[in-house]
Tab-separated table of N, CA and C in Angstrom:
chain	number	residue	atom	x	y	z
A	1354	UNK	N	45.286	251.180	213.761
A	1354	UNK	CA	44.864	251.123	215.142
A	1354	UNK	C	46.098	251.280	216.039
A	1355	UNK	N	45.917	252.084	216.982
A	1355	UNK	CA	47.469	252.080	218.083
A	1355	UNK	C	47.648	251.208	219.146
A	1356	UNK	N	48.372	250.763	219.235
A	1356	UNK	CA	48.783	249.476	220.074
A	1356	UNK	C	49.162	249.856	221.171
A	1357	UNK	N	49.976	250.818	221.524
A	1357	UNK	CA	50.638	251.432	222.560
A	1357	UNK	C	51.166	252.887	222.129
A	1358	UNK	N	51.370	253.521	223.461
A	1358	UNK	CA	51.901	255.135	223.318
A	1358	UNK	C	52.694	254.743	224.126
A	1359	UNK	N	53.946	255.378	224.085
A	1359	UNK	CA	55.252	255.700	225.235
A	1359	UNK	C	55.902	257.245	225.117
A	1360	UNK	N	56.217	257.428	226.028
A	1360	UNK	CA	57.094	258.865	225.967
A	1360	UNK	C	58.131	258.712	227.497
A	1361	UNK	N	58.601	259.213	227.234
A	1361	UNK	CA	60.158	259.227	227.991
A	1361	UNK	C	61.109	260.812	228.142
A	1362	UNK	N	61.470	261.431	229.216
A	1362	UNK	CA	62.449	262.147	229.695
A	1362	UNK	C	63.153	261.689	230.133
A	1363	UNK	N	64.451	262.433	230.073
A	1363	UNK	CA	65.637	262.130	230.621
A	1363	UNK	C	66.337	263.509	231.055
A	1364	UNK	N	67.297	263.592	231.706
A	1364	UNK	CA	68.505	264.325	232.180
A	1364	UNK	C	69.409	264.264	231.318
A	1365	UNK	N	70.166	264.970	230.807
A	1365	UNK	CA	71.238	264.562	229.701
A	1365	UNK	C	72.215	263.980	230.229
A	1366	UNK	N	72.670	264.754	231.235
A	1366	UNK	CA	73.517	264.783	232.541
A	1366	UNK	C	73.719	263.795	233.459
A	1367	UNK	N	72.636	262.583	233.522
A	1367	UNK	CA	72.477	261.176	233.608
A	1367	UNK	C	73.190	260.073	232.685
A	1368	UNK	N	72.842	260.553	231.086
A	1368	UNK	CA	73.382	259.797	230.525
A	1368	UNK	C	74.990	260.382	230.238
A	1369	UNK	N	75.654	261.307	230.549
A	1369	UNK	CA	77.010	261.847	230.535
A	1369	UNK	C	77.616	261.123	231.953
A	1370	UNK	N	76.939	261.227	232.840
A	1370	UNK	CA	77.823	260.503	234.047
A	1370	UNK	C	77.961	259.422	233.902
A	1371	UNK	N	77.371	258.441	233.251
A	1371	UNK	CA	76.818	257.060	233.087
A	1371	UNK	C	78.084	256.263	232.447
A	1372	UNK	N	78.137	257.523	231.012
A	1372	UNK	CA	79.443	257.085	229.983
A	1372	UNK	C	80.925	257.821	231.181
A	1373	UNK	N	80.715	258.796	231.512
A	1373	UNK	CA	81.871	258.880	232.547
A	1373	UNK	C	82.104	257.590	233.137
A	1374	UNK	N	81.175	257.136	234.074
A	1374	UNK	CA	81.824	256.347	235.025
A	1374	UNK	C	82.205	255.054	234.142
A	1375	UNK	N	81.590	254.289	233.306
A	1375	UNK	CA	81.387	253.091	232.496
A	1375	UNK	C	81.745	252.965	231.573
A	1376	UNK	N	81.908	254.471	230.396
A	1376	UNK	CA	83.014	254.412	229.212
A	1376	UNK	C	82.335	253.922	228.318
A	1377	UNK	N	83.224	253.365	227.558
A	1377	UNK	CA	82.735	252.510	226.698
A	1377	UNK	C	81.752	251.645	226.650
A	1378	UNK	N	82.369	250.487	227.909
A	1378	UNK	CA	81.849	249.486	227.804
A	1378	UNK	C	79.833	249.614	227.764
A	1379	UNK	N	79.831	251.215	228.851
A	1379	UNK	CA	78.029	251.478	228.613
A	1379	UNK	C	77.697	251.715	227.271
A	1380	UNK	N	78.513	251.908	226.596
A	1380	UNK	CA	78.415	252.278	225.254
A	1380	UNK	C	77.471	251.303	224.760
A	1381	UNK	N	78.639	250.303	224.666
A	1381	UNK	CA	78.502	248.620	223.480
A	1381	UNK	C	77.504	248.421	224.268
A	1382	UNK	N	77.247	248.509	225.339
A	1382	UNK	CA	76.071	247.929	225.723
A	1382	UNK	C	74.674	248.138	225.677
A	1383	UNK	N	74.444	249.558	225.273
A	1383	UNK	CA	73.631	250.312	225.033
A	1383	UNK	C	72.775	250.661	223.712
A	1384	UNK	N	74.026	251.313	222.769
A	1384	UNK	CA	74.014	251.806	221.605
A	1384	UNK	C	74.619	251.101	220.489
A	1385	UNK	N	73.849	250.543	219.123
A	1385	UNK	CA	74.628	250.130	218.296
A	1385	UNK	C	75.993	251.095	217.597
A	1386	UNK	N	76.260	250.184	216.694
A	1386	UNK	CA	77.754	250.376	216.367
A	1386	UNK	C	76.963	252.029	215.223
A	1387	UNK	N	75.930	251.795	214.422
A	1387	UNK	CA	75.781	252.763	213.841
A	1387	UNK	C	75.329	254.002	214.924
A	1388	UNK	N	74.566	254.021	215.925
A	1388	UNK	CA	73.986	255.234	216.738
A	1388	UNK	C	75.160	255.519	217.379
A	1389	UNK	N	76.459	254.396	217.603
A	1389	UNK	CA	77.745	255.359	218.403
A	1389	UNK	C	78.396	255.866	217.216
A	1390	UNK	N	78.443	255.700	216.073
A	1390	UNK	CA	79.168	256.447	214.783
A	1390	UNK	C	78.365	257.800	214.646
A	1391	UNK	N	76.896	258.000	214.757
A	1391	UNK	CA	76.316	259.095	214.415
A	1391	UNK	C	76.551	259.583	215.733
A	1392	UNK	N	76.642	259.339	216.301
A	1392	UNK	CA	76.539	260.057	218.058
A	1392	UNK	C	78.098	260.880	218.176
A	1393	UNK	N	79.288	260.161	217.890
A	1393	UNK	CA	80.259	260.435	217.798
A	1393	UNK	C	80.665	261.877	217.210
A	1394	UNK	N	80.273	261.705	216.025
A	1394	UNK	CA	80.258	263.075	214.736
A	1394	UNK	C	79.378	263.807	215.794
A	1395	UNK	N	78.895	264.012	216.438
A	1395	UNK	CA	78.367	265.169	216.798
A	1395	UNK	C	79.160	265.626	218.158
A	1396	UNK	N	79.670	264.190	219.081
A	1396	UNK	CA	80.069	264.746	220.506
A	1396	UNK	C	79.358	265.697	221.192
A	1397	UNK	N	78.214	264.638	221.517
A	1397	UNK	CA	76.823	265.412	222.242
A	1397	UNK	C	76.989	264.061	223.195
A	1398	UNK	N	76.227	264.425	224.481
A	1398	UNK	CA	75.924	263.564	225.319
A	1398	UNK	C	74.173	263.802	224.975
A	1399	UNK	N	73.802	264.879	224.792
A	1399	UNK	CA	72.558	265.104	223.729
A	1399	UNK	C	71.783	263.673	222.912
A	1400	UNK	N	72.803	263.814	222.343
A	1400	UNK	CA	72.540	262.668	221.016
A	1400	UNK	C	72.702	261.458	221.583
A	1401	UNK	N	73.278	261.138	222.589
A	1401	UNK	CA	73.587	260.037	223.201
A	1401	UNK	C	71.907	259.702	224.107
A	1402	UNK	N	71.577	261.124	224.937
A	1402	UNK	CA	70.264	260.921	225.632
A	1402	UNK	C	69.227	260.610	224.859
A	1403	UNK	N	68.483	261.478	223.769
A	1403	UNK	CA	68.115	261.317	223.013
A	1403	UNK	C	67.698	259.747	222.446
A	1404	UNK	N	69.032	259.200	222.202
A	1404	UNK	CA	68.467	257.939	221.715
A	1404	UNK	C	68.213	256.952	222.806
A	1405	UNK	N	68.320	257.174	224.212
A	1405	UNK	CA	68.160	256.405	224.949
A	1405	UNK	C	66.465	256.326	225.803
A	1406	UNK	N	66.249	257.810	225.308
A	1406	UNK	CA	65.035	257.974	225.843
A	1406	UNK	C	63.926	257.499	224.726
A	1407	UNK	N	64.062	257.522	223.477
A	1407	UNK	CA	63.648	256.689	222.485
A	1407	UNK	C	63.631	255.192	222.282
A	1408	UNK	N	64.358	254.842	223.187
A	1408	UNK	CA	64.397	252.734	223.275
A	1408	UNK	C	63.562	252.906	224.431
A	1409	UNK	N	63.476	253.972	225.614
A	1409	UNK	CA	62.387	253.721	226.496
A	1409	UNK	C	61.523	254.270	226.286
A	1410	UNK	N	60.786	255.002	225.519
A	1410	UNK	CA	59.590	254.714	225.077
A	1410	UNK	C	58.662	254.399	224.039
A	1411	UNK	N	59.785	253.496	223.262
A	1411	UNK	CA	59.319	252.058	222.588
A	1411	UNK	C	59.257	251.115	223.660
A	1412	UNK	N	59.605	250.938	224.451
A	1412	UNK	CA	59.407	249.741	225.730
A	1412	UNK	C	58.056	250.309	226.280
A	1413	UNK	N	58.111	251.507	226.501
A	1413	UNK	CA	57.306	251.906	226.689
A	1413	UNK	C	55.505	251.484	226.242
A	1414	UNK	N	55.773	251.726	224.916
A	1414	UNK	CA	54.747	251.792	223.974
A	1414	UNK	C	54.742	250.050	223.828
A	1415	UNK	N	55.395	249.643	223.777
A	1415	UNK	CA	54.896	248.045	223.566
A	1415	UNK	C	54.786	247.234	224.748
A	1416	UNK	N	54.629	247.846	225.957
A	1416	UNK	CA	54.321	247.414	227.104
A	1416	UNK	C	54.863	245.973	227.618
A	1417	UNK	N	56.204	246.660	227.364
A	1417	UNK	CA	56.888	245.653	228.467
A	1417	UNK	C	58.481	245.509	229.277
A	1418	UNK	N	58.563	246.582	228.988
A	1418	UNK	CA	59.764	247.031	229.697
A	1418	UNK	C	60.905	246.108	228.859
A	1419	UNK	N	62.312	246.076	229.252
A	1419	UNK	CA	63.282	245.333	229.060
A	1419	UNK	C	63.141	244.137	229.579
A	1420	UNK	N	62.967	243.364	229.097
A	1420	UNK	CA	62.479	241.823	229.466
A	1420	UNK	C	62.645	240.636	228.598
A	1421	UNK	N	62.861	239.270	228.641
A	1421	UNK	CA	62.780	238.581	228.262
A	1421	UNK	C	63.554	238.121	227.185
A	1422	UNK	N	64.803	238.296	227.095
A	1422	UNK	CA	65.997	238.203	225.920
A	1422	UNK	C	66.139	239.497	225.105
A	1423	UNK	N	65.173	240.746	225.628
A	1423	UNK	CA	65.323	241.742	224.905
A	1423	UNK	C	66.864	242.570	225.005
A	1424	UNK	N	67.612	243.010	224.559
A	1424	UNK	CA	68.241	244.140	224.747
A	1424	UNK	C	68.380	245.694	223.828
A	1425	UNK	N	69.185	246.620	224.591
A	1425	UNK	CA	69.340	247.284	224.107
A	1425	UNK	C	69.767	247.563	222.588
A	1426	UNK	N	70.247	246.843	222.296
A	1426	UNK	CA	70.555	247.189	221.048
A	1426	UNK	C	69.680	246.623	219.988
A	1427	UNK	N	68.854	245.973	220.685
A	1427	UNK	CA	67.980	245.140	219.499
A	1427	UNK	C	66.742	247.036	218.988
A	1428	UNK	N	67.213	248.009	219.452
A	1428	UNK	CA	66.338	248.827	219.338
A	1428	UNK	C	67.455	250.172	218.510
A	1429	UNK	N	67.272	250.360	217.560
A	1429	UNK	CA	67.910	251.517	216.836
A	1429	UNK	C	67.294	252.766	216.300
A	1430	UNK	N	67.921	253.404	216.924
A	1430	UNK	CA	67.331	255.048	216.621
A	1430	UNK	C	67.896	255.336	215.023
A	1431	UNK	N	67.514	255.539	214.032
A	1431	UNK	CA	67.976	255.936	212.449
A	1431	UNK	C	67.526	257.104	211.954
A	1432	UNK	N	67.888	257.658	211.176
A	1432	UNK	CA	67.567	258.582	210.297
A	1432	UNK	C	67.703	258.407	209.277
A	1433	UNK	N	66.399	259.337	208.711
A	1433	UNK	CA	66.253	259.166	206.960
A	1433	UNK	C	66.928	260.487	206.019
A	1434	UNK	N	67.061	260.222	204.628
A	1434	UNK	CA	67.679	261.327	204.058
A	1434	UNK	C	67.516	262.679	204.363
A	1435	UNK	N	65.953	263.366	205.213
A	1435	UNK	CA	65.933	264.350	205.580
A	1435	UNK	C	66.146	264.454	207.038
A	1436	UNK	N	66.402	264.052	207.797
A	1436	UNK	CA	66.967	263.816	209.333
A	1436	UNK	C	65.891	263.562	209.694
A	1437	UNK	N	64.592	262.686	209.665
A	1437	UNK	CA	63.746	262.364	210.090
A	1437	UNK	C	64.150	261.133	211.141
A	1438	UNK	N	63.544	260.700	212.311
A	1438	UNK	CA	64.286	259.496	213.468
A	1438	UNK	C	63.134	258.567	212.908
A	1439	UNK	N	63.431	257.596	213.061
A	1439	UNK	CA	62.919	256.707	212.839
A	1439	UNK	C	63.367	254.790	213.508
A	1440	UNK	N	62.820	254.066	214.232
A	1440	UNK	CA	63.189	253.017	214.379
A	1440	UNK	C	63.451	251.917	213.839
A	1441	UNK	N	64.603	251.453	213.910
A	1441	UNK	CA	65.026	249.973	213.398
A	1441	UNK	C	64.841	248.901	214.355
A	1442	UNK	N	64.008	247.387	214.483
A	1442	UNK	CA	64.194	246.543	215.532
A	1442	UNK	C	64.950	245.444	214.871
A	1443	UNK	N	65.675	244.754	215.777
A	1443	UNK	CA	66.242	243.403	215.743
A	1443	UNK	C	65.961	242.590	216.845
A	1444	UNK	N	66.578	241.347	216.572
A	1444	UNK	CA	65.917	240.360	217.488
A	1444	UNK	C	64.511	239.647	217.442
A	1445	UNK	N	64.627	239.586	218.869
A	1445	UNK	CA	63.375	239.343	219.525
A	1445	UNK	C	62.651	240.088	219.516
A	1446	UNK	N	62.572	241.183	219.999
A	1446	UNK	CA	62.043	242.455	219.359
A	1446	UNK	C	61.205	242.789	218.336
A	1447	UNK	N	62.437	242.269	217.291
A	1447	UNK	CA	61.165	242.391	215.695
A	1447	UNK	C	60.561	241.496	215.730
A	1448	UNK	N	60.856	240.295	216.224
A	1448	UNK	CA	59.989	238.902	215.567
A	1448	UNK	C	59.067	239.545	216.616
A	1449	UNK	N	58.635	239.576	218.248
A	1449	UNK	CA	57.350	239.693	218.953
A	1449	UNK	C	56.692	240.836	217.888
A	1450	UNK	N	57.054	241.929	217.677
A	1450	UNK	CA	56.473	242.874	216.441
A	1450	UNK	C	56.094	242.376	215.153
A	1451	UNK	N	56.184	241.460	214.619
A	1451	UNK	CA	55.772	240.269	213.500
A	1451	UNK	C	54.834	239.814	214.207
A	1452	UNK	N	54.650	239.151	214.915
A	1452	UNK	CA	54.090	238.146	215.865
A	1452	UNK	C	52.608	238.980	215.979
A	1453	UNK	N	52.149	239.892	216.745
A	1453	UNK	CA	51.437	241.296	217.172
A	1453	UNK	C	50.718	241.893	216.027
A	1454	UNK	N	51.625	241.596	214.930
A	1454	UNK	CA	51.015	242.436	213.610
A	1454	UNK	C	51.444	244.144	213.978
A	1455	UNK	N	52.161	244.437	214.136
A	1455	UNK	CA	53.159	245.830	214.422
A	1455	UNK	C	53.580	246.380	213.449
A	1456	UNK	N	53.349	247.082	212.878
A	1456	UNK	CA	53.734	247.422	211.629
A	1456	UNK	C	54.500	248.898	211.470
A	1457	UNK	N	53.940	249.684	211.804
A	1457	UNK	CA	54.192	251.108	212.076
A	1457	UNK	C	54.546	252.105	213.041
A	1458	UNK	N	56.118	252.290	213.531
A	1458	UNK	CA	56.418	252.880	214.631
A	1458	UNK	C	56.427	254.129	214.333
A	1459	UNK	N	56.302	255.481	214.867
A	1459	UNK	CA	56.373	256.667	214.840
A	1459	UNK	C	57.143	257.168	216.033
A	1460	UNK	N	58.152	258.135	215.935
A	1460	UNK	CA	59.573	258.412	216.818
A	1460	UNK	C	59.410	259.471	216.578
A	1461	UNK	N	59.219	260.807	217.990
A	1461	UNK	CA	59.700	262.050	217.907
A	1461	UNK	C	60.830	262.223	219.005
A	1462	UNK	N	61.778	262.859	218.467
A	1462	UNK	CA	62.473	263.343	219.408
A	1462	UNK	C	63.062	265.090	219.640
A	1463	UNK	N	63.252	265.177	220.815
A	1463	UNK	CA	64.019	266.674	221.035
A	1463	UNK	C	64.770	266.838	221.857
A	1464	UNK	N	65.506	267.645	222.309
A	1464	UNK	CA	66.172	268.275	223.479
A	1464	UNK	C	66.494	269.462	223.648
A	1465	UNK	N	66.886	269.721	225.027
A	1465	UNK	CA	67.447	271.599	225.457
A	1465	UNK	C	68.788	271.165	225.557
A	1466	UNK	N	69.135	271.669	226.463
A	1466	UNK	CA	70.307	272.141	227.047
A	1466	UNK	C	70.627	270.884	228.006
A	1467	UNK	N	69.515	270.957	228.829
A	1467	UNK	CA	69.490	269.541	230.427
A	1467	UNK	C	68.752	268.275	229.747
A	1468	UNK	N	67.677	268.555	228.749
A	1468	UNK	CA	66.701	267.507	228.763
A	1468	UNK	C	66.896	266.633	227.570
A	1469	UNK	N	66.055	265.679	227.377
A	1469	UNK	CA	66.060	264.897	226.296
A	1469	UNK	C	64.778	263.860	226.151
A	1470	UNK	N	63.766	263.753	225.252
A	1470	UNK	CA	62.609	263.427	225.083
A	1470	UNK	C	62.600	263.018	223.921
A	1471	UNK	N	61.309	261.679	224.492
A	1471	UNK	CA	61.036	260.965	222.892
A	1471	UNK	C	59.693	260.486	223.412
A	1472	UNK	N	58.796	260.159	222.068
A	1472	UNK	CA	57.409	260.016	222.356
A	1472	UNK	C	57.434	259.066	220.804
A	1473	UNK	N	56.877	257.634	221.481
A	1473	UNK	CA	56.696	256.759	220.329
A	1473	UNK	C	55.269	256.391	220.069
A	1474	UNK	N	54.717	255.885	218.988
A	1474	UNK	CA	53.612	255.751	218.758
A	1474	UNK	C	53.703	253.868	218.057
A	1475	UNK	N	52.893	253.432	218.416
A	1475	UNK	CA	52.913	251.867	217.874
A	1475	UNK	C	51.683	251.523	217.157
A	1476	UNK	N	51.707	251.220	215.913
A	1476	UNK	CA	50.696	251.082	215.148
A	1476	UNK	C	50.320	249.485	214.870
A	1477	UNK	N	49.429	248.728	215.022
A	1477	UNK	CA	49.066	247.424	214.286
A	1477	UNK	C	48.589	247.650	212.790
């Protein structure tokens, strides 16, 4: 049964000014230590949007925005042996997803040149 749908655009070019002005520190704050290692190897601001538009629409899809002891990083964009995306939660996060009976997230992502999109699916 689906619990929630989310989908999300972005500007790439948003999240490149963002790390311009803020550096790092938007980094750590943002992206775990593994999505800035895979993000890195590529030196995409791409890969950087990408996964950001994917934590918003898992917020999306579980209807409730950034809230309540949640953060960013409690949400990880991963890949599997065939480059498939896929989500990792921590936190609070996973336990409300325990809690819900949440079992099954589904993650697409893409991008151009400017854009960057993700469309999550939440399964009970």
């Amino acid at each position: 049964m689906i619990y929630g749908i989310g989908v999300d655009l972005i500007e790439i070019d948003r999240i490149r000014q963002a790390i311009e002005r803020n550096g790092q520190r938007f980094i750590d704050r943002v992206y775990t230590d593994a999505e800035q290692a895979y993000c890195s190897q590529r030196s995409s601001y791409a890969c950087y949007a990408a996964r950001f538009t994917a934590k918003e629409a898992f917020l999306k899809a579980f209807g409730t925005g950034l809230r309540k002891g949640m953060r960013w990083r409690d949400i990880e964009v991963c890949t599997d042996e065939l480059g498939k995306p896929y989500l990792q939660l921590y936190g609070y996060l996973q336990q409300q997803c325990q809690h819900h009976g949440l079992h099954h997230i589904h993650l697409s992502l893409s991008h151009s040149s400017a854009y960057a999109i993700a469309q999550v699916i939440i399964e009970s």
